[in-house]
Tab-separated table of C-alpha atoms and ligand atoms in Angstrom:
chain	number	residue	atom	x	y	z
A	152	UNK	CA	29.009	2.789	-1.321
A	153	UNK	CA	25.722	4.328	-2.761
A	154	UNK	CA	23.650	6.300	-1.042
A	155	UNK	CA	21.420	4.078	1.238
A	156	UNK	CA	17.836	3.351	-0.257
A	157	UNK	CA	14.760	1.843	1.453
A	158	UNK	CA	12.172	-0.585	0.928
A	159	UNK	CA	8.685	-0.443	2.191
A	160	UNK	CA	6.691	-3.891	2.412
A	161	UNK	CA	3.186	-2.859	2.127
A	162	UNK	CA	0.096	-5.213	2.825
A	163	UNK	CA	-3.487	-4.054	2.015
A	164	UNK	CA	-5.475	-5.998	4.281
A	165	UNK	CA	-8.530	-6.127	2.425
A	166	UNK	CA	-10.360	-9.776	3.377
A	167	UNK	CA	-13.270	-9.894	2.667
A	168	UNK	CA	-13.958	-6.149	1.286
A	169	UNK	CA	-12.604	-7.075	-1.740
A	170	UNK	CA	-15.248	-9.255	-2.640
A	171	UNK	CA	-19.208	-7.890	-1.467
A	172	UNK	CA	-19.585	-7.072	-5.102
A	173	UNK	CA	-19.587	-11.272	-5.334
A	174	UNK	CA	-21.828	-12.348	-2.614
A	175	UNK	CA	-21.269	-16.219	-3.254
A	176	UNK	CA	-19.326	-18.375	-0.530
A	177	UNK	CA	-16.345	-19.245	-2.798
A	178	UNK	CA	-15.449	-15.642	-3.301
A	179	UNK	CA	-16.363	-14.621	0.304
A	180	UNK	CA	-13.658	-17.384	1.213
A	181	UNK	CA	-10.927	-15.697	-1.038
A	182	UNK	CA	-11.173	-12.985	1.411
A	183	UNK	CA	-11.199	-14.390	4.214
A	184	UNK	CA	-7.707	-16.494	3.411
A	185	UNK	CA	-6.501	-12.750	4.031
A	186	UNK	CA	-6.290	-13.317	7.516
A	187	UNK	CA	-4.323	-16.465	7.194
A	188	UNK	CA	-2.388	-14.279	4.783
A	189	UNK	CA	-1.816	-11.658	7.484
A	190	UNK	CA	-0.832	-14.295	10.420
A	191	UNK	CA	1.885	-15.878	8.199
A	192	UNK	CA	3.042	-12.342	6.350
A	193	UNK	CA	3.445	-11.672	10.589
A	194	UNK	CA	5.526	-14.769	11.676
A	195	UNK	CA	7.654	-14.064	9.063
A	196	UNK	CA	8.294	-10.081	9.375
A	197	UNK	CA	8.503	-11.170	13.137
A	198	UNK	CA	11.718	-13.579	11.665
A	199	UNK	CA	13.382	-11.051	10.043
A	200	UNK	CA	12.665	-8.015	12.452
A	201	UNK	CA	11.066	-6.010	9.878
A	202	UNK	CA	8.558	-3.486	10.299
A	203	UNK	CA	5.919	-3.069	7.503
A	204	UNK	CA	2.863	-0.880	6.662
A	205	UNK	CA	-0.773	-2.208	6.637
A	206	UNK	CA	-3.347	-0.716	4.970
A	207	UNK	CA	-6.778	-2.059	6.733
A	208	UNK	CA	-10.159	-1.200	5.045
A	209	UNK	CA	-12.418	-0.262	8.020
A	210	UNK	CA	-14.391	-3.264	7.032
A	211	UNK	CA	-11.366	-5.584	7.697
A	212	UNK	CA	-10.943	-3.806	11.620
A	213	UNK	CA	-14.288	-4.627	12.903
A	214	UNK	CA	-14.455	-7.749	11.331
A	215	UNK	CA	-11.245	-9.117	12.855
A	216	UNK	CA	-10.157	-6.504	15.717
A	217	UNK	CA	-7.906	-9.322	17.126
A	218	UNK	CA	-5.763	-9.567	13.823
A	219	UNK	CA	-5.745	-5.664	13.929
A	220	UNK	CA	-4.418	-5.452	17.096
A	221	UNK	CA	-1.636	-8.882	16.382
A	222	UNK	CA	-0.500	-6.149	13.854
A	223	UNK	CA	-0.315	-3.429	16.226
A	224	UNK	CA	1.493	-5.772	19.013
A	225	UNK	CA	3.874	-6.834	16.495
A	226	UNK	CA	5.033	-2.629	15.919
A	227	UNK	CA	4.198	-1.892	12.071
A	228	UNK	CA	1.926	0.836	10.811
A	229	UNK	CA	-1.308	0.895	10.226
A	230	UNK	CA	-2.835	2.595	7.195
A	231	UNK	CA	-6.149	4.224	6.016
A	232	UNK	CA	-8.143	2.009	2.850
A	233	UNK	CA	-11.400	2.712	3.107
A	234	UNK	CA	-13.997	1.812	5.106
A	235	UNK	CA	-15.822	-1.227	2.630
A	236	UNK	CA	-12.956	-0.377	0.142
A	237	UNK	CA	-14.780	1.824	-1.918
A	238	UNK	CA	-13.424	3.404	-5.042
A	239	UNK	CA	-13.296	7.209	-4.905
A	240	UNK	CA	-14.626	6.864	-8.686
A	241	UNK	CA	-17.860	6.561	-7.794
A	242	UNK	CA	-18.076	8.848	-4.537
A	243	UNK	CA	-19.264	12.298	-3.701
A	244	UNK	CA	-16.742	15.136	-2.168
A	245	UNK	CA	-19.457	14.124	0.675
A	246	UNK	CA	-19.069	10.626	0.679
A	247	UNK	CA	-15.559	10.359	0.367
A	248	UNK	CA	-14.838	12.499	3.546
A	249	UNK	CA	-17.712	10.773	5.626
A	250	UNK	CA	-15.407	7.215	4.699
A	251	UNK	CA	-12.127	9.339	5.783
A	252	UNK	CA	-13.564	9.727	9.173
A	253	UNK	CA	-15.294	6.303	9.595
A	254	UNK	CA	-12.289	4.787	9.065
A	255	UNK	CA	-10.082	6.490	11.159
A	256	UNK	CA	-12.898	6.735	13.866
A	257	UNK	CA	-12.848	2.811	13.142
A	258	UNK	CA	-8.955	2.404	13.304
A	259	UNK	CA	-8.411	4.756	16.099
A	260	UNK	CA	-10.527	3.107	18.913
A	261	UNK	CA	-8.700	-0.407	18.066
A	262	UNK	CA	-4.919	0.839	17.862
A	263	UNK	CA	-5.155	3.938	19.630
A	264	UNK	CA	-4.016	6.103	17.213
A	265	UNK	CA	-5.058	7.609	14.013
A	266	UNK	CA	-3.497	6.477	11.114
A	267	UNK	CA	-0.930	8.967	9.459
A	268	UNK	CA	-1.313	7.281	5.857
A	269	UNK	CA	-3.791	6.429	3.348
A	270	UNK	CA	-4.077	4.350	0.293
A	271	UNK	CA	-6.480	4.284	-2.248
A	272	UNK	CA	-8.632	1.336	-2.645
A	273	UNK	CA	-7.658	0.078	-5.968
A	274	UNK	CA	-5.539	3.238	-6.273
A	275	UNK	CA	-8.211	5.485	-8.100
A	276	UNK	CA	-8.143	9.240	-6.795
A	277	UNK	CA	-10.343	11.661	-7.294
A	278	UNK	CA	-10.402	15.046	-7.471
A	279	UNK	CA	-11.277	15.376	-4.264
A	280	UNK	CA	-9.403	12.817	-1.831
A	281	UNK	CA	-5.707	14.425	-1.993
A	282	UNK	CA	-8.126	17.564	-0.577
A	283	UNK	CA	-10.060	15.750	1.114
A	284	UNK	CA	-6.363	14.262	2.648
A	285	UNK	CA	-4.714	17.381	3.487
A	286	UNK	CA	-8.114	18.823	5.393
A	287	UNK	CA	-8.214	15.649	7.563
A	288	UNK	CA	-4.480	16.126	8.722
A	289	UNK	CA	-2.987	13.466	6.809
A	290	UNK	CA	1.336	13.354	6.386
A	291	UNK	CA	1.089	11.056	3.433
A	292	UNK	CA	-1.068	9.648	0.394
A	293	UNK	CA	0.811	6.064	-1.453
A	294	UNK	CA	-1.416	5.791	-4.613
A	295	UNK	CA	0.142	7.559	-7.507
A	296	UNK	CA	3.032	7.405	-9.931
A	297	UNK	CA	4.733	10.106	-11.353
A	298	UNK	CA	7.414	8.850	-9.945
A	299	UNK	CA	8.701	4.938	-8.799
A	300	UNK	CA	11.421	5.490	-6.199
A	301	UNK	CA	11.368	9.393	-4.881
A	302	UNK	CA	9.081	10.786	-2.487
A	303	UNK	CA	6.962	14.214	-3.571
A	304	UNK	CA	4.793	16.582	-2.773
A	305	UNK	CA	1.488	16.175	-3.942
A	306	UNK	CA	-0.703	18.540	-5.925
A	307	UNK	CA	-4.541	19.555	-6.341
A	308	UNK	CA	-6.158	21.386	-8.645
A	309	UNK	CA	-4.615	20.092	-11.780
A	310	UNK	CA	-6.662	20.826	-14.973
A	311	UNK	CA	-6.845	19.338	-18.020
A	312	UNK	CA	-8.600	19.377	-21.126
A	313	UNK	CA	-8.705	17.008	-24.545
A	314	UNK	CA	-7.050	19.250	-27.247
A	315	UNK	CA	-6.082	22.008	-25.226
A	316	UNK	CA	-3.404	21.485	-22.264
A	317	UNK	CA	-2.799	20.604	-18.999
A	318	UNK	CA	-2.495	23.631	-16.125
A	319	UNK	CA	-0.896	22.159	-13.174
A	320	UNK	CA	-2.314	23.091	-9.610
A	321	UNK	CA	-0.566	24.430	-6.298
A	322	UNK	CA	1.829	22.067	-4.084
A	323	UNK	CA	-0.024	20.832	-0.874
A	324	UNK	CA	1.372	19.346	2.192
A	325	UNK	CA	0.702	15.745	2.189
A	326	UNK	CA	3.376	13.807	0.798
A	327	UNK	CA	3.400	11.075	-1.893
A	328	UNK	CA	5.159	7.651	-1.457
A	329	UNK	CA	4.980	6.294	-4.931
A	330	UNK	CA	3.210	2.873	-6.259
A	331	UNK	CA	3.214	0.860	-9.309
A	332	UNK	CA	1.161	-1.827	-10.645
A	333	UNK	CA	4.214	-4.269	-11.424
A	334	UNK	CA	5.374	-3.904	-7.916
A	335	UNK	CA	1.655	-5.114	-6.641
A	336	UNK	CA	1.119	-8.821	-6.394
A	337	UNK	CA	-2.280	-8.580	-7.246
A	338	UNK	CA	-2.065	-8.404	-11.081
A	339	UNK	CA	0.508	-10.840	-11.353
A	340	UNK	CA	-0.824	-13.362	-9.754
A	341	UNK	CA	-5.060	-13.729	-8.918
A	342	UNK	CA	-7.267	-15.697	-11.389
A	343	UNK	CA	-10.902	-14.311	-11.305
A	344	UNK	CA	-13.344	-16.549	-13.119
A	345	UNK	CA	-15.122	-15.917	-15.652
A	346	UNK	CA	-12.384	-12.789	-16.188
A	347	UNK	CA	-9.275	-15.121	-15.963
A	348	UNK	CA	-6.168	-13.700	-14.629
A	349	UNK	CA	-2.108	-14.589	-14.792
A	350	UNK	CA	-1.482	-17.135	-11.799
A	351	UNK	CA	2.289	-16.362	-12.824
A	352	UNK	CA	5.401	-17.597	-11.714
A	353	UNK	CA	7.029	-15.976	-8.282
A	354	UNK	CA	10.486	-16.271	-9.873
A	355	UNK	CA	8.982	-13.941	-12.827
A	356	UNK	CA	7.516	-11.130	-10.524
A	357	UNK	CA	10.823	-11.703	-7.874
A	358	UNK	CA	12.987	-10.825	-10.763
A	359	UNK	CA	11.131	-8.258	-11.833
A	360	UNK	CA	10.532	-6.945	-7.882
A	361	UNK	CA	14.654	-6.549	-7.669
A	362	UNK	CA	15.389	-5.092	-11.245
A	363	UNK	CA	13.571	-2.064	-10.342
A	364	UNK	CA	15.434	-2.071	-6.814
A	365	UNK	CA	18.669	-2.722	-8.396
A	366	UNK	CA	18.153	-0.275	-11.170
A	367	UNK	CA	17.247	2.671	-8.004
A	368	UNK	CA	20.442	1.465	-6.151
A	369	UNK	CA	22.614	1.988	-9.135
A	370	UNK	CA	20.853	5.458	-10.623
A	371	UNK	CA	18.704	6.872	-8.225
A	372	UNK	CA	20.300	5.822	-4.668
A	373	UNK	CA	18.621	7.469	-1.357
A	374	UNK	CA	14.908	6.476	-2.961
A	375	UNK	CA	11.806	4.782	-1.052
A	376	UNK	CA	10.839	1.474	-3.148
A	377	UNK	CA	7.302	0.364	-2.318
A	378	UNK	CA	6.032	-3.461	-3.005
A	379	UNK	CA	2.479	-3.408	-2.688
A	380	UNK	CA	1.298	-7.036	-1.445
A	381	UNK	CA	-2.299	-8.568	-0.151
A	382	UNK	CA	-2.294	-11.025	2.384
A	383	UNK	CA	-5.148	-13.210	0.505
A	384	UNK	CA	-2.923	-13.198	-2.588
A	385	UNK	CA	0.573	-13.316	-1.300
A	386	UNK	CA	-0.389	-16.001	1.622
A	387	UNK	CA	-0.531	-18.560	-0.401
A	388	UNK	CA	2.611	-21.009	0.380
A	389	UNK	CA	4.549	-20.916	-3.079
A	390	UNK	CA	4.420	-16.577	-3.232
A	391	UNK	CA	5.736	-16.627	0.682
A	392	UNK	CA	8.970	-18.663	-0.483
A	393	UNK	CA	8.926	-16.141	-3.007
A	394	UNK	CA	8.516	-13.024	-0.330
A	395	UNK	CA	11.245	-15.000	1.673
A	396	UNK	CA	13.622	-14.911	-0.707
A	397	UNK	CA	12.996	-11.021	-1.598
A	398	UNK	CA	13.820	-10.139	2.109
A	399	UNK	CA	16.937	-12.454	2.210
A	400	UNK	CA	17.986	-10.979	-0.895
A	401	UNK	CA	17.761	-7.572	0.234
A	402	UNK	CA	18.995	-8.179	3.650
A	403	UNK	CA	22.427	-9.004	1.935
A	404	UNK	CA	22.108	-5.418	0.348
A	405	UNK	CA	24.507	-3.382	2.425
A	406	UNK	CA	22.941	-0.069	1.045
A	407	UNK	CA	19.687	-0.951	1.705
A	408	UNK	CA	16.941	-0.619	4.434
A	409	UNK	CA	13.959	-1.435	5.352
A	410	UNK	CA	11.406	0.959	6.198
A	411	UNK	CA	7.378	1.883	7.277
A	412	UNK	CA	5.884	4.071	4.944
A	413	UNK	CA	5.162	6.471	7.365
A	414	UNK	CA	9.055	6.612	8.860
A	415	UNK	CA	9.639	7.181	4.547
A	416	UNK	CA	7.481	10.395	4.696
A	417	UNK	CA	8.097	11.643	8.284
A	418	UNK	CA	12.446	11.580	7.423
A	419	UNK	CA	11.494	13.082	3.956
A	420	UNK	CA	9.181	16.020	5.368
A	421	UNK	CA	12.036	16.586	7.663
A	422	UNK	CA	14.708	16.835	4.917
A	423	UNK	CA	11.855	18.765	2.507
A	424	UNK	CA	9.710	21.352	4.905
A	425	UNK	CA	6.389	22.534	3.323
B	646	LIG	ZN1	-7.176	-2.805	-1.298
């Protein structure tokens, strides 16, 4: 048998962060399906006995500390996203580490612990946050790509410059526990007037979800695969068949298990010392 590989179901708990750019009540409701999202994403980890990783804006926590703390009770991680899920893209080296602490500060005093993890809200980092990461104490960042299934080390200070090169920068310790876009539910499947959107079919994104699992069992065995979910967007009934039938499908994977993001990175530091 291959070496065993794990799967991390992620959930960026967003609610109603995602939308204060669109302060109308139809969009405010989108986000706030998230926490109907969440409770059923719950009942249904809770079926399986799976432990997953949520990523909560700070935003999300004081809105709804009780759904926070349902998340804690049930035993899966919680993540750093933000405080009003800001994009690093438009922050200061200032700004960006005054959100780091508010949302730990925020997360802290409702689980009791600071979160080990962060994710970038709507994965942009800047040249500061990995930094930024590594200065606040952080084990692991899960926003980049260079890679789909292995875990890394992350880097700062890279350089580069149209028409002349790229100079890499130095190895830090914070580890990355890699993304992708196809392996977010997001793209696939929210409509956003006037932009439009996919609103595709779950059977499309579930066989795309296992080809890239399959494909790390067969060449790259011992890897962390990461699906990236949001409770407003995966909640909905037909895309939690859909999630249903992902689990029971790799529950009858014998080389496969599941896994928190943080567990990912704490085994991997262990195996790869700084
Ligand atoms: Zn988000």
């Amino acid at each position: 048998m291959n070496k065993p590989s794990k799967v991390s179901l992620s959930f960026d708990v967003d609610t109603i962060s995602l939308w204060m750019g669109s302060p109308d009540a139809t969009a405010f409701s989108r986000g706030e399906f998230g926490v109907i999202g969440t409770q059923r994403v719950l009942k249904l980890l809770k079926r399986h006995n799976i432990l997953g990783t949520f990523f909560v804006p700070g935003l999300t926590a004081m809105t709804y500390p009780r759904l926070v703390e349902e998340i804690v009770e049930g035993g899966h991680e919680i993540g750093h996203h933000g405080n009003h899920h800001e994009s690093p893209a438009r922050l200061s080296r200032e700004q960006e580490q005054q959100i780091l602490e508010d949302g730990t500060k925020i997360l802290e005093e409702i689980t009791g612990k600071r979160p080990t993890g962060w994710r970038s809200p709507g994965w942009y980092v800047s040249e500061n946050s990995l930094q930024l990461l590594v200065e606040a104490g952080f084990s692991y960042d899960s926003s980049l790509m260079s890679h789909d299934v292995q875990i890394s080390r992350c880097r700062t200070g890279d350089q580069w410059t149209k028409g002349e090169g790229v100079t890499f920068g130095n190895e830090v310790d914070l580890v990355e526990v890699p993304i992708a876009w196809h392996l977010d539910d997001f793209p696939w499947f929210e409509y956003i007037p006037p932009k439009g959107g996919n609103l595709t079919s779950p059977s499309a994104v579930l066989e795309t979800w296992l080809g890239d699992l399959n494909y790390a069992r067969k060449y790259e065995p011992g890897g962390t695969l990461t699906y990236t979910m949001h409770p407003q967007v995966i909640g909905r009934g037909h895309r939690m068949l859909m999630l249903e039938q992902l689990i029971e499908e790799i529950e009858t994977m014998q080389d496969v298990q599941f896994t928190t993001i943080e567990a990912a990175a704490s085994q991997w530091r262990k195996e790869n010392p700084f």
